[in-house]
Coordinates of C-alpha atoms and ligand atoms in Angstrom, one line a residue:
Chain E
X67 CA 136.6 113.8 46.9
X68 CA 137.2 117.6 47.9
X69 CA 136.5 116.5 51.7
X70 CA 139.7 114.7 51.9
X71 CA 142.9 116.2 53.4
X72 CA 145.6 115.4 50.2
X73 CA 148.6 113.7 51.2
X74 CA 150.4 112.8 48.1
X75 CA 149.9 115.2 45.1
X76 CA 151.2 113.7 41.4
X77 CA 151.9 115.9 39.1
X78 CA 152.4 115.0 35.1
X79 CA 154.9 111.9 36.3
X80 CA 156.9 110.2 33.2
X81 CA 159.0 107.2 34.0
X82 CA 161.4 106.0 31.6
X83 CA 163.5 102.4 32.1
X84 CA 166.1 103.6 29.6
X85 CA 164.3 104.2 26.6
X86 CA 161.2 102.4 27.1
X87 CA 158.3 104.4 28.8
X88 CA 156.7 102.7 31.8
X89 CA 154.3 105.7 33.1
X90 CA 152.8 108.3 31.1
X91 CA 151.5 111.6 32.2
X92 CA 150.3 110.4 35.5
X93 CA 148.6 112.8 38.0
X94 CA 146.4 111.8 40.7
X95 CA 146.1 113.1 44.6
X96 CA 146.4 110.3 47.7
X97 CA 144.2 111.1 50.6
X98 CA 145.4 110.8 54.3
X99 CA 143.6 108.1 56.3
X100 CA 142.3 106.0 53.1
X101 CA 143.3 102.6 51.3
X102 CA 144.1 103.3 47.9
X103 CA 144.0 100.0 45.5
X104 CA 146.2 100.2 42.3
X105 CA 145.1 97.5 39.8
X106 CA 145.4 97.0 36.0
X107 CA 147.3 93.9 34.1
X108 CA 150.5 92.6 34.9
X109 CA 153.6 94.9 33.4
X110 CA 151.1 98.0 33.3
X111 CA 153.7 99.7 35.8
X112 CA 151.7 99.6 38.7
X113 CA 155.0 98.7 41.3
X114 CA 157.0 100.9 39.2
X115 CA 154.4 103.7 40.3
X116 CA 154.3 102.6 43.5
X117 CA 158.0 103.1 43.8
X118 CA 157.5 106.0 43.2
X119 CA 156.4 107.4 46.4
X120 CA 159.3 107.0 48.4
X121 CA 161.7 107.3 45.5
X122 CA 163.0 103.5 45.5
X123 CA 163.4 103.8 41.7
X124 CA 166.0 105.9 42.5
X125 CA 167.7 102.7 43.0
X126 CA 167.3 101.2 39.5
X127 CA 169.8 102.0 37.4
X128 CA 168.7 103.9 34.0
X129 CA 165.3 104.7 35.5
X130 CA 164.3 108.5 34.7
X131 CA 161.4 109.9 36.7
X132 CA 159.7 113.5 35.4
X133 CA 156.8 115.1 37.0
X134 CA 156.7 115.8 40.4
X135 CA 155.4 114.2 43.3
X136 CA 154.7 115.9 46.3
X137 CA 154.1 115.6 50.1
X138 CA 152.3 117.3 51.9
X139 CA 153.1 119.8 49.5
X140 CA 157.0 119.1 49.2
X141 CA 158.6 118.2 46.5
X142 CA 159.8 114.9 47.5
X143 CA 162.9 115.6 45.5
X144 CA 163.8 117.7 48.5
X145 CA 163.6 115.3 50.8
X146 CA 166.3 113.1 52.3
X147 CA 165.7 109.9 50.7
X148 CA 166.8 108.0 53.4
X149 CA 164.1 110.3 55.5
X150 CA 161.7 109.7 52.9
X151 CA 161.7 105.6 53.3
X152 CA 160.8 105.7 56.7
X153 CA 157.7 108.5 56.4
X154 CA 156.6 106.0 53.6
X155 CA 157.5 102.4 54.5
X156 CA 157.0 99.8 51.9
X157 CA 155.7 95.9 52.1
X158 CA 156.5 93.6 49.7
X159 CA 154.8 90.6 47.9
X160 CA 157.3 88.3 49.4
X161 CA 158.0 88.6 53.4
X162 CA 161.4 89.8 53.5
X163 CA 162.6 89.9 57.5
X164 CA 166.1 89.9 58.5
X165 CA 167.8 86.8 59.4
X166 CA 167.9 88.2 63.3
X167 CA 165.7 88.1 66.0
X168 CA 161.8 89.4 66.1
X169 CA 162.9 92.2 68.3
X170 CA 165.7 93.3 66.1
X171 CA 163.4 93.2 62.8
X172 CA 161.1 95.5 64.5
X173 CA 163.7 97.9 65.6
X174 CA 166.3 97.8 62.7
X175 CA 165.6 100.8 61.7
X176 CA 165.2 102.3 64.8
X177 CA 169.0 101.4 65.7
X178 CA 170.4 102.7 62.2
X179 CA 168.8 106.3 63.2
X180 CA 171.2 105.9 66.6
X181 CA 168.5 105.2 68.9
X182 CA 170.1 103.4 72.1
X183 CA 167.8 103.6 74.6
X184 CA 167.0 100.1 75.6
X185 CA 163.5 100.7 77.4
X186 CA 162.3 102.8 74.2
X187 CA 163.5 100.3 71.7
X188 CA 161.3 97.6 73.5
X189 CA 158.0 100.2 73.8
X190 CA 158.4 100.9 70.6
X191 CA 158.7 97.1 69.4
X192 CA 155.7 96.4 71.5
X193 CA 153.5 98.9 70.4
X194 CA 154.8 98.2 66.6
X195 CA 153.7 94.7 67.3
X196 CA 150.8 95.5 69.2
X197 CA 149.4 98.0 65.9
X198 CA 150.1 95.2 63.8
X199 CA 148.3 92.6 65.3
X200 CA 151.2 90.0 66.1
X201 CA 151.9 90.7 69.7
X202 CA 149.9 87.8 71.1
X203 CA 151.8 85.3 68.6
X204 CA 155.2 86.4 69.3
X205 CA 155.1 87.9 72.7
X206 CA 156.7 85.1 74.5
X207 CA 159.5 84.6 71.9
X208 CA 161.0 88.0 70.8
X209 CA 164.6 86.6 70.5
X210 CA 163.5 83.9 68.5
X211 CA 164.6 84.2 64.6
X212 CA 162.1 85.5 62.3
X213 CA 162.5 83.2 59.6
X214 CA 160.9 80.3 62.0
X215 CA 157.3 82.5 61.9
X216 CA 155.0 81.8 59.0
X217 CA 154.6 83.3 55.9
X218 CA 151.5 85.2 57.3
X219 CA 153.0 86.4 60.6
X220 CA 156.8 87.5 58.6
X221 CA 154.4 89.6 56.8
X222 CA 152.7 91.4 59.7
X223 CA 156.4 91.6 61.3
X224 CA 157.4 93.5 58.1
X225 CA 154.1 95.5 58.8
X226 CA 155.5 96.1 62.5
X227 CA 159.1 96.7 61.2
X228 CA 157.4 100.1 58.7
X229 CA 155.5 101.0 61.9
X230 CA 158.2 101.0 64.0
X231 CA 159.3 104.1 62.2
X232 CA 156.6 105.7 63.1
X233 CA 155.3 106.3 58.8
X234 CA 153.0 108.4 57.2
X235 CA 151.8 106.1 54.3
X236 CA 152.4 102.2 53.9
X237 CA 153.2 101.4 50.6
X238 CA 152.2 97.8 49.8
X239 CA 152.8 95.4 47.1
X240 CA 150.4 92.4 46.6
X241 CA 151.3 91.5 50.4
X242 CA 148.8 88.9 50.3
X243 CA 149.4 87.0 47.0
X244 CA 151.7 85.0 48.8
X245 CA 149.6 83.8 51.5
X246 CA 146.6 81.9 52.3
X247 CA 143.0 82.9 52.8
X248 CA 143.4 83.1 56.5
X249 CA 146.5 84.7 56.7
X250 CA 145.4 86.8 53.9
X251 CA 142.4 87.9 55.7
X252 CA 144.2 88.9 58.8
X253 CA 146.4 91.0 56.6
X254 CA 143.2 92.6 55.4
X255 CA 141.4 92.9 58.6
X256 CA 145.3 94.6 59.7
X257 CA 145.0 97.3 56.8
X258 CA 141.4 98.4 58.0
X259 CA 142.7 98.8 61.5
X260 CA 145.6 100.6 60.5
X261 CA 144.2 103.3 57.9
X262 CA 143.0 105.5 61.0
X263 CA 146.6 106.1 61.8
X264 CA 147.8 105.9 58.3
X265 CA 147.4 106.2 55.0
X266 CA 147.9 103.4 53.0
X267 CA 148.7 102.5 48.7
X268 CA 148.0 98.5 47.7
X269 CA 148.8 97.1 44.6
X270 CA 146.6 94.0 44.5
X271 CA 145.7 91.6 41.6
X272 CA 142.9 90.4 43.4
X273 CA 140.1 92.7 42.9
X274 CA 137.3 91.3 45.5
X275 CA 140.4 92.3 48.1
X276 CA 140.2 95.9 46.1
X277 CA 136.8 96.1 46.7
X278 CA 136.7 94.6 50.5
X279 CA 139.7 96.9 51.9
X280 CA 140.1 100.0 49.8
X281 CA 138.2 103.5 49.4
X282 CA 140.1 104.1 46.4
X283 CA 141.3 102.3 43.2
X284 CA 143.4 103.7 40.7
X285 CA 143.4 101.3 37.2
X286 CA 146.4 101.7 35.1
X287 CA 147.1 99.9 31.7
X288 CA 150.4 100.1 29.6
X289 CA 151.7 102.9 31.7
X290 CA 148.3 105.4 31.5
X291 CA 146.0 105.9 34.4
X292 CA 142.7 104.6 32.9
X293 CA 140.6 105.8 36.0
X294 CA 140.5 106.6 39.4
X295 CA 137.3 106.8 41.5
X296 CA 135.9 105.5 44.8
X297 CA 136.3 101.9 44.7
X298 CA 132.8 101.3 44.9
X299 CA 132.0 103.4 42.3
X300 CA 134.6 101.8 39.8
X301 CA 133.3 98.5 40.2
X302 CA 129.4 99.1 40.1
X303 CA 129.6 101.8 37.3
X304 CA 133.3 101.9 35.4
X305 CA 133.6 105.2 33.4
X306 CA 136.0 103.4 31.2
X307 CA 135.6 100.5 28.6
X308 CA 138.7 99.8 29.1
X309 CA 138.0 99.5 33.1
X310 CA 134.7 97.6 32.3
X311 CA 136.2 95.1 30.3
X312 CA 139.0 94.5 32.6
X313 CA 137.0 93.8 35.8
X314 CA 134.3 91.8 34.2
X315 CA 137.5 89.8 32.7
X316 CA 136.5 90.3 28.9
X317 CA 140.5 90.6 28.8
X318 CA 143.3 90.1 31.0
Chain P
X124 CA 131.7 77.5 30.6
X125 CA 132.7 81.4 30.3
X126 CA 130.9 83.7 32.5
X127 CA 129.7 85.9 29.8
X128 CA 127.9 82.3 28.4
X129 CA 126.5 81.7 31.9
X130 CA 125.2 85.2 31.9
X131 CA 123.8 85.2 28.5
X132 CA 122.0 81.6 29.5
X133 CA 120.6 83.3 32.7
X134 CA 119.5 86.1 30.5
X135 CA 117.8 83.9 27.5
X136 CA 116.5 81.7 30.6
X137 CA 115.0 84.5 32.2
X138 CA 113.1 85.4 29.0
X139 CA 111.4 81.9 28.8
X140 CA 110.3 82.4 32.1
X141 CA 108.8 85.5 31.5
X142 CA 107.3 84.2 28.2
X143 CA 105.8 81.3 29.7
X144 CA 104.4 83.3 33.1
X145 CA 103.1 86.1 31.0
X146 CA 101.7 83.6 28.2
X147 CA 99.8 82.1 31.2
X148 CA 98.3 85.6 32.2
X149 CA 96.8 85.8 28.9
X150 CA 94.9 82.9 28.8
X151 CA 93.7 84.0 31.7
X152 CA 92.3 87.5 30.8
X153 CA 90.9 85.9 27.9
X154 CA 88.9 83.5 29.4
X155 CA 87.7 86.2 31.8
X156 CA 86.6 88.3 29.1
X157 CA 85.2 85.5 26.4
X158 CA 83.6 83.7 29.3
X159 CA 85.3 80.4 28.9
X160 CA 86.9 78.2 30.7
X161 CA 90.5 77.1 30.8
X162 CA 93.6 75.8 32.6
X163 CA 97.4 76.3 33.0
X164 CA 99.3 74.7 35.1
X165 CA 102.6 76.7 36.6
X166 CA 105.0 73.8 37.0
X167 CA 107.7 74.2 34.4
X168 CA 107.7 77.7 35.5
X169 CA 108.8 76.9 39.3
X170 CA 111.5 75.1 37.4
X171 CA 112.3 78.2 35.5
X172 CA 112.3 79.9 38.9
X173 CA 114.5 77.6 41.3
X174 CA 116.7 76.6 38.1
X175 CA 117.4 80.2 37.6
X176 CA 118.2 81.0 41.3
X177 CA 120.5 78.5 41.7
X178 CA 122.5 79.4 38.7
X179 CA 122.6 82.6 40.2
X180 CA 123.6 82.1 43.4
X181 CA 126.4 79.8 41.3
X182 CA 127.8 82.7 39.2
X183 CA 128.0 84.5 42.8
X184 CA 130.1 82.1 44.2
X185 CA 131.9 80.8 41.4
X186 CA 132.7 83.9 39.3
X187 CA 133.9 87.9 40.1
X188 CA 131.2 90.0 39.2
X189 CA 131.2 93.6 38.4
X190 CA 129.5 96.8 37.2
X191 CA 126.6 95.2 35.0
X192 CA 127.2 91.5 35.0
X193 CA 126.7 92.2 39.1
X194 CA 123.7 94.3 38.3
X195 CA 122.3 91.6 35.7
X196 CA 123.0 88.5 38.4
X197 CA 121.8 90.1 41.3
X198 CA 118.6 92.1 39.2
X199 CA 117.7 88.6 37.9
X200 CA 117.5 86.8 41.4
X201 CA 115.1 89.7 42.2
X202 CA 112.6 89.8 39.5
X203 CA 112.0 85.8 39.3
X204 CA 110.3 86.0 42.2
X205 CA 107.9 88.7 40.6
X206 CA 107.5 86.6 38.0
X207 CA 106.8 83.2 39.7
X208 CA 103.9 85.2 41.9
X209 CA 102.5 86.3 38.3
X210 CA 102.5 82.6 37.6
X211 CA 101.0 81.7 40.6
X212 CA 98.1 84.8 40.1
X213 CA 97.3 83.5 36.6
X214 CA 96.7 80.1 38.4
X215 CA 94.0 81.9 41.0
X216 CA 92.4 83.8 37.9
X217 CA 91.3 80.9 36.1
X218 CA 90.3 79.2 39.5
X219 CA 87.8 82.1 40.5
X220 CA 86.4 82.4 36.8
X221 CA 85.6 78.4 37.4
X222 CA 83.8 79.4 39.9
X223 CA 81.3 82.2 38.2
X224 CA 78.5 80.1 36.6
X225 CA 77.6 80.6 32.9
X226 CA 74.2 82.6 33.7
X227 CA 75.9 85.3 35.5
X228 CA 79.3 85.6 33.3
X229 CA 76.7 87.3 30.8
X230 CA 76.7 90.2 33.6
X231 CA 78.7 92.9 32.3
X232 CA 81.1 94.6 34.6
X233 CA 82.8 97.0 32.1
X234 CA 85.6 98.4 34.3
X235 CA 86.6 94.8 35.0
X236 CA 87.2 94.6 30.8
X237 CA 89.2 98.3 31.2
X238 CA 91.2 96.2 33.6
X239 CA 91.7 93.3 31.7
X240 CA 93.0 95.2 29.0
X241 CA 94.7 97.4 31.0
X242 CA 97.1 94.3 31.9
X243 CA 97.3 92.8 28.8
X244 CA 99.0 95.2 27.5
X245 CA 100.7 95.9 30.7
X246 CA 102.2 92.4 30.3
X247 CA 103.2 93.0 26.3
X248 CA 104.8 96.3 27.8
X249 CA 107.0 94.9 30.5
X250 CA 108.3 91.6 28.4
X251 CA 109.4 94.5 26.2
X252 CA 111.0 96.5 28.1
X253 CA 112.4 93.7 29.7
X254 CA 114.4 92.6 25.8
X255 CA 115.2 96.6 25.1
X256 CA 116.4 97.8 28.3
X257 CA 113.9 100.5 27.9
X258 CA 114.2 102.9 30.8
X259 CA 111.5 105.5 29.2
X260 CA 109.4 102.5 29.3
X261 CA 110.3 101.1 32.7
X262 CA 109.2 104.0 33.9
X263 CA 106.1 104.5 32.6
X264 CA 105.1 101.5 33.2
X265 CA 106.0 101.8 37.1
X266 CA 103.5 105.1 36.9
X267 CA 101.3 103.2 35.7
X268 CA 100.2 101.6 38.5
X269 CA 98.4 104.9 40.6
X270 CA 95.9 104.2 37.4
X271 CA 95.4 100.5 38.3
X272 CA 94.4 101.0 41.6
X273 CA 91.8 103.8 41.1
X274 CA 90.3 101.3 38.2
X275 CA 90.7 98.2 40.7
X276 CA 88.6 100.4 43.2
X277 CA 86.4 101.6 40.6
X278 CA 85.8 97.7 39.7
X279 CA 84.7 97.2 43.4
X280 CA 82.2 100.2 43.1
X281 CA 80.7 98.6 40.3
X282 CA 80.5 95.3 41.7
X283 CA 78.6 96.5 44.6
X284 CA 76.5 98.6 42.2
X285 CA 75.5 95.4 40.3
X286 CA 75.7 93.3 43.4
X287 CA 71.2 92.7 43.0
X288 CA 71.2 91.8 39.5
X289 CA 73.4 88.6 40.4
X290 CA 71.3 85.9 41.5
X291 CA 73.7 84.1 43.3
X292 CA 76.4 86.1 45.1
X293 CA 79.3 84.0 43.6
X294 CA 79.5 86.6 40.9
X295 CA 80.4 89.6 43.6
X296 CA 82.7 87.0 45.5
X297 CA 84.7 86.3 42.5
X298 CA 84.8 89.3 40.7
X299 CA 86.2 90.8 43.5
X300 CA 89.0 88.5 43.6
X301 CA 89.8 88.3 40.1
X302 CA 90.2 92.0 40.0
X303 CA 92.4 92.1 43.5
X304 CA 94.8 89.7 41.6
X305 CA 94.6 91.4 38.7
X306 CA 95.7 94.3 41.0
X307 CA 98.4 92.0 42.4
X308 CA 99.6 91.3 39.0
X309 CA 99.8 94.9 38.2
X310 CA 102.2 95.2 41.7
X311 CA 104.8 92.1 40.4
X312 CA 104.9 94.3 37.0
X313 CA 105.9 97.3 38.6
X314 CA 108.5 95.3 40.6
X315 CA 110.1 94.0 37.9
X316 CA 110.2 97.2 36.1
X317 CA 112.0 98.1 39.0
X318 CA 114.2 95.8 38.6
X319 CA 114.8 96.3 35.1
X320 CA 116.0 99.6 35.8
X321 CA 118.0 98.6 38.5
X322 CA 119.7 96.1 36.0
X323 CA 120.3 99.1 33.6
X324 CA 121.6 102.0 35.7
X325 CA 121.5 101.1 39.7
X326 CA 119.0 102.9 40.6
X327 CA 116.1 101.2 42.3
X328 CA 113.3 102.9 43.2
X329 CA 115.2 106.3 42.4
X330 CA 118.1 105.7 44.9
X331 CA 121.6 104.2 43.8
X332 CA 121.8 101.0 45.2
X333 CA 124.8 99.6 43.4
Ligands
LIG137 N1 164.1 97.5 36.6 C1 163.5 97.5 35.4 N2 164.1 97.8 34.3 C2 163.5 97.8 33.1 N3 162.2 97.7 32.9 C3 161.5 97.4 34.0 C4 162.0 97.4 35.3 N4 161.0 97.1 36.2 C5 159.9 97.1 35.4 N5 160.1 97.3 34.1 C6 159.1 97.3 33.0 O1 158.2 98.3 33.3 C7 156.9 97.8 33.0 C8 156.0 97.9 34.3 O2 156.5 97.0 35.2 P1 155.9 96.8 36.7 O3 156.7 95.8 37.4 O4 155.8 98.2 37.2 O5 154.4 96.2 36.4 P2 153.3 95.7 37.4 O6 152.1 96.5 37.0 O7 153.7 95.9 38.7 O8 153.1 94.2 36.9 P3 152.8 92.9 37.9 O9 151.4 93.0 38.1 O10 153.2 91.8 37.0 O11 153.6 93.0 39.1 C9 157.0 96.4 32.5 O12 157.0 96.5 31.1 C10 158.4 96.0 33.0 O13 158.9 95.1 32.1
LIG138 MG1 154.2 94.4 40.3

C-alpha cells in the first residue's frame, strides 16, 4: 500500500446519532486515483461513514463526529463546507436531478459559485458530459428536462453534475442498486474511466461489483472496521472470520 | 439447496470419484504384480467426472463465491480431470498386461515391482491428503515424482537388459508401456496435489494464483 499517494487520512473517527454509537474508532488512509468499495451488512454505518468525507453529517441534527479526517493533510474541519462538497461530490442510490434542463443540472453548481460566462458554462457542461459518458445521448437535447432521461442516464447526469465542479473524490452510494444490468454496467465501465482523474469511495451491496470495479474494500460491521485490504486480496484470502463468513454468505 | 450443501456434495462427490479411480488403479498393480488377469471398466467414473463439472460450472453461475468456496469450486474442476486420466490409465494397464502371455509374466523385472509399489502407495497417499488438507503431504508427494522418473528410466534399462530372455518380444513392448503409464499416473498425482494445495492456500505450483 506504501506506493500510493494518501488522499484522505482517518484518524480515530467516533460518530454518535445522539446517544447511540454508529462508528467506532475508525482509521483508514484513501488513496488518489483508486476505487475504494465499502461493504458490510445493512445498518453497519457504511453511508454514515461515507458522509463523512465531505462533512454531510453535519447536516443531521444530533450527529456528533470525533476523530479527524484529513485532506491532503487538512483537517477538513478547516475547510469551508460548502468548498468541501464540491472537492468531494457525492452520488446517491436514487438519481436525484433537478427538475430543470440537462444543461442547467450540469452547471448548477457552477452558477451558485457566480460563474456567468456563457461559453464556459457550456465547455464545461460538455466536457462534464463528455467525462461521464452521456454526451452522445443527450447532445441534441440539452434543454430538454432531466426527469424525461432514464434512471441510468439521470444517474450519469448526477455523475456529470459532481464533475462539473471539477472534484477531487466522488463519493458514491449504491449508485447502481437502482438500475438494471446494462445501465448498471455502464455505470461501472464510467467509474473505471473516471478513477485516472479521480479518486473515487463506493458503498455497494453487491460484492461481484466490489470485486469487478474497486482496488480497495473496506468491510465494516456494527460500526467497526473489520478489514481493509486490496480487494482482491479480501475476497481470495479474508484475514477476518468475520469477513469470511460474510462474503461466502454464512450470515447476512 | 444452500451453497455450503452444494459444496459439501461436490466435495463428498469428488471423494467417490477419487475412490473409485484409485480403487481401479489397484486392481491394476495387482494384477501386474500376481500375474493375473482382470478388468475395470471406467464408465461410472466419466459420470463422476462430467456430473461433477457441471455442478461446478452451476455453483459458478448460480452462486457468489469467495476466498475458499472459490478455491474449492474452481480446485475441483481442475483435479477431475487428473483423476478421469487416472481412470483412463488404469484401463490401458490391464489392457497391456492382457497382452503379456503367461510364460513370460514369470520374467522378473524387479524395478517394475519398486514401481508398482511405489504408486500404490502413491495413490493411498494422495486420497489422503486429499480428506486432510495435508499440505506437508501435498508436498512431498509433488517431490516425489523426480524419484518416479529415474525408477521409470531405470525400468526401461532393465527391460532392454532382459530384452533376450523374452522369447517373444511382447514382453519388452508391454512392459514398457505399463511402466510409461505408470509414469503417467505418477504425473496426474502430482497434479492433483497441486491442486490440493491450491484448494488450501492459493498457491499453485508455488505462485499465488487466487
Ligand atoms: N439520521 C440518523 N439518525 C439516527 N440514526 C441514524 C441516522 N442515520 C443512520 N442511523 C443509524 O446508524 C446506523 C448506520 O446506518 P447507515 O445508514 O450508515 O448504515 P448502512 O451501512 O449504510 O446501511 P444500508 O446498507 O442499509 O444502507 C444504523 O443503525 C442507522 O439506524
Ligand atoms: Mg446505506
Amino acid at each position: 500500500m506504501e506506493e500510493n499517494q494518501v488522499v484522505f487520512s482517518v484518524k480515530n473517527l467516533n460518530l454518535y446519532y445522539g446517544d447511540k454509537k454508529a462508528l467506532n474508532n475508525i482509521s483508514l488512509d484513501i488513496y488518489k486515483n483508486k476505487v475504494t468499495a465499502f461493504i458490510g451488512p445493512s445498518g453497519c454505518g457504511k453511508s454514515t461513514f461515507l458522509r463523512c468525507f465531505n462533512r454531510m453529517n453535519d447536516l443531521i441534527e444530533n450527529c456528533k463526529v470525533e476523530g479527524e479526517i484529513l485532506l491532503n493533510g487538512k483537517n477538513i474541519l478547516e475547510v469551508n463546507p460548502i468548498y468541501l462538497r464540491t472537492k468531494v461530490g457525492m452520488v446517491f442510490q436514487q438519481p436525484n436531478p433537478f427538475p430543470m434542463s440537462i444543461y442547467n443540472n450540469v452547471i448548477y453548481g457552477l452558477k451558485c459559485q457566480g460563474i456567468k460566462n456563457k461559453k464556459e458554462l457550456m465547455e464545461i457542461c460538455i466536457d462534464s458530459l463528455e467525462k461521464s459518458a452521456l454526451i452522445n445521448e443527450v447532445k441534441e437535447r440539452l434543454k430538454d428536462n432531466a426527469l424525461a432521461l432514464s434512471g441510468g442516464q439521470q444517474q450519469r447526469l448526477c455523475i456529470a453534475r459532481c464533475i462539473a465542479l471539477s472534484p477531487e473524490v466522488i463519493l458514491m452510494d449504491e449508485p447502481t442498486s437502482a438500475l438494471d444490468p446494462i445501465a448498471t454496467s455502464k455505470i461501472e465501465e464510467l467509474i473505471r474511466e473516471l478513477k485516472k482523474d479521480y479518486t473515487i469511495i463506493i458503498v455497494t451491496h453487491n460484492m461481484q461489483q466490489a470485486t469487478r470495479i474497486s482496488d480497495y474494500t473496506a468491510f465494516f460491521m456494527l460500526g467497526d472496521l473489520v478489514e481493509y485490504n486490496k480487494t482482491e486480496e479480501f475476497f481470495a484470502h479474508p484475514q477476518d472470520k468475520r469477513s469470511d463468513d460474510y462474503i461466502s454468505g454464512k450470515f447476512s | 439447496m444452500l451453497k455450503d450443501e452444494l459444496i459439501n456434495e461436490l466435495k463428498i462427490k469428488c471423494i467417490k470419484m477419487m475412490e473409485l479411480t484409485f480403487n481401479d488403479v489397484n486392481i491394476a498393480l495387482e494384477a501386474i504384480k500376481n500375474h493375473t488377469t482382470n478388468k475395470v471398466n471406467d464408465d461410472t467414473i466419466d459420470n463422476y467426472h462430467m456430473e461433477i463439472e457441471s455442478e461446478c460450472l452451476k455453483i459458478l453461475l448460480k452462486e457468489q463465491v469467495y476466498s475458499k468456496d472459490l478455491r474449492i469450486v474452481t480446485g475441483i474442476l481442475k483435479l477431475v480431470d487428473d483423476i478421469e486420466r487416472i481412470g483412463d490409465h488404469a484401463e490401458d494397464l490391464l489392457w497391456c498386461n492382457s497382452k503379456l502371455s503367461t510364460e513370460e509374466k514369470f520374467i522378473e523385472i524387479k524395478n517394475l515391482d519398486i514401481l508398482l509399489s511405489e504408486i500404490s502407495e502413491m495413490v493411498t497417499l494422495t486420497l489422503k491428503s486429499y480428506l486432510t488438507e495435508d499440505i506437508e503431504l501435498a508436498n512431498k508427494l509433488i517431490q516425489s515424482d523426480d524419484n518416479i522418473d529415474k525408477l521409470y528410466l531405470k525400468v526401461l534399462d532393465e527391460l532392454e537388459e532382459k530384452k533376450t530372455l523374452a522369447k517373444d518380444q511382447n514382453l519388452i513392448i508391454y512392459d514398457t508401456l505399463i511402466s510409461k503409464y505408470l509414469e503417467r499416473i505418477a504425473d496426474h498425482l502430482v497434479n492433483i496435489n497441486e491442486w490440493i494445495v491450491y484448494i488450501k492456500n492459493g498457491y499453485y505450483k508455488s505462485k499465488v494464483i487466487l
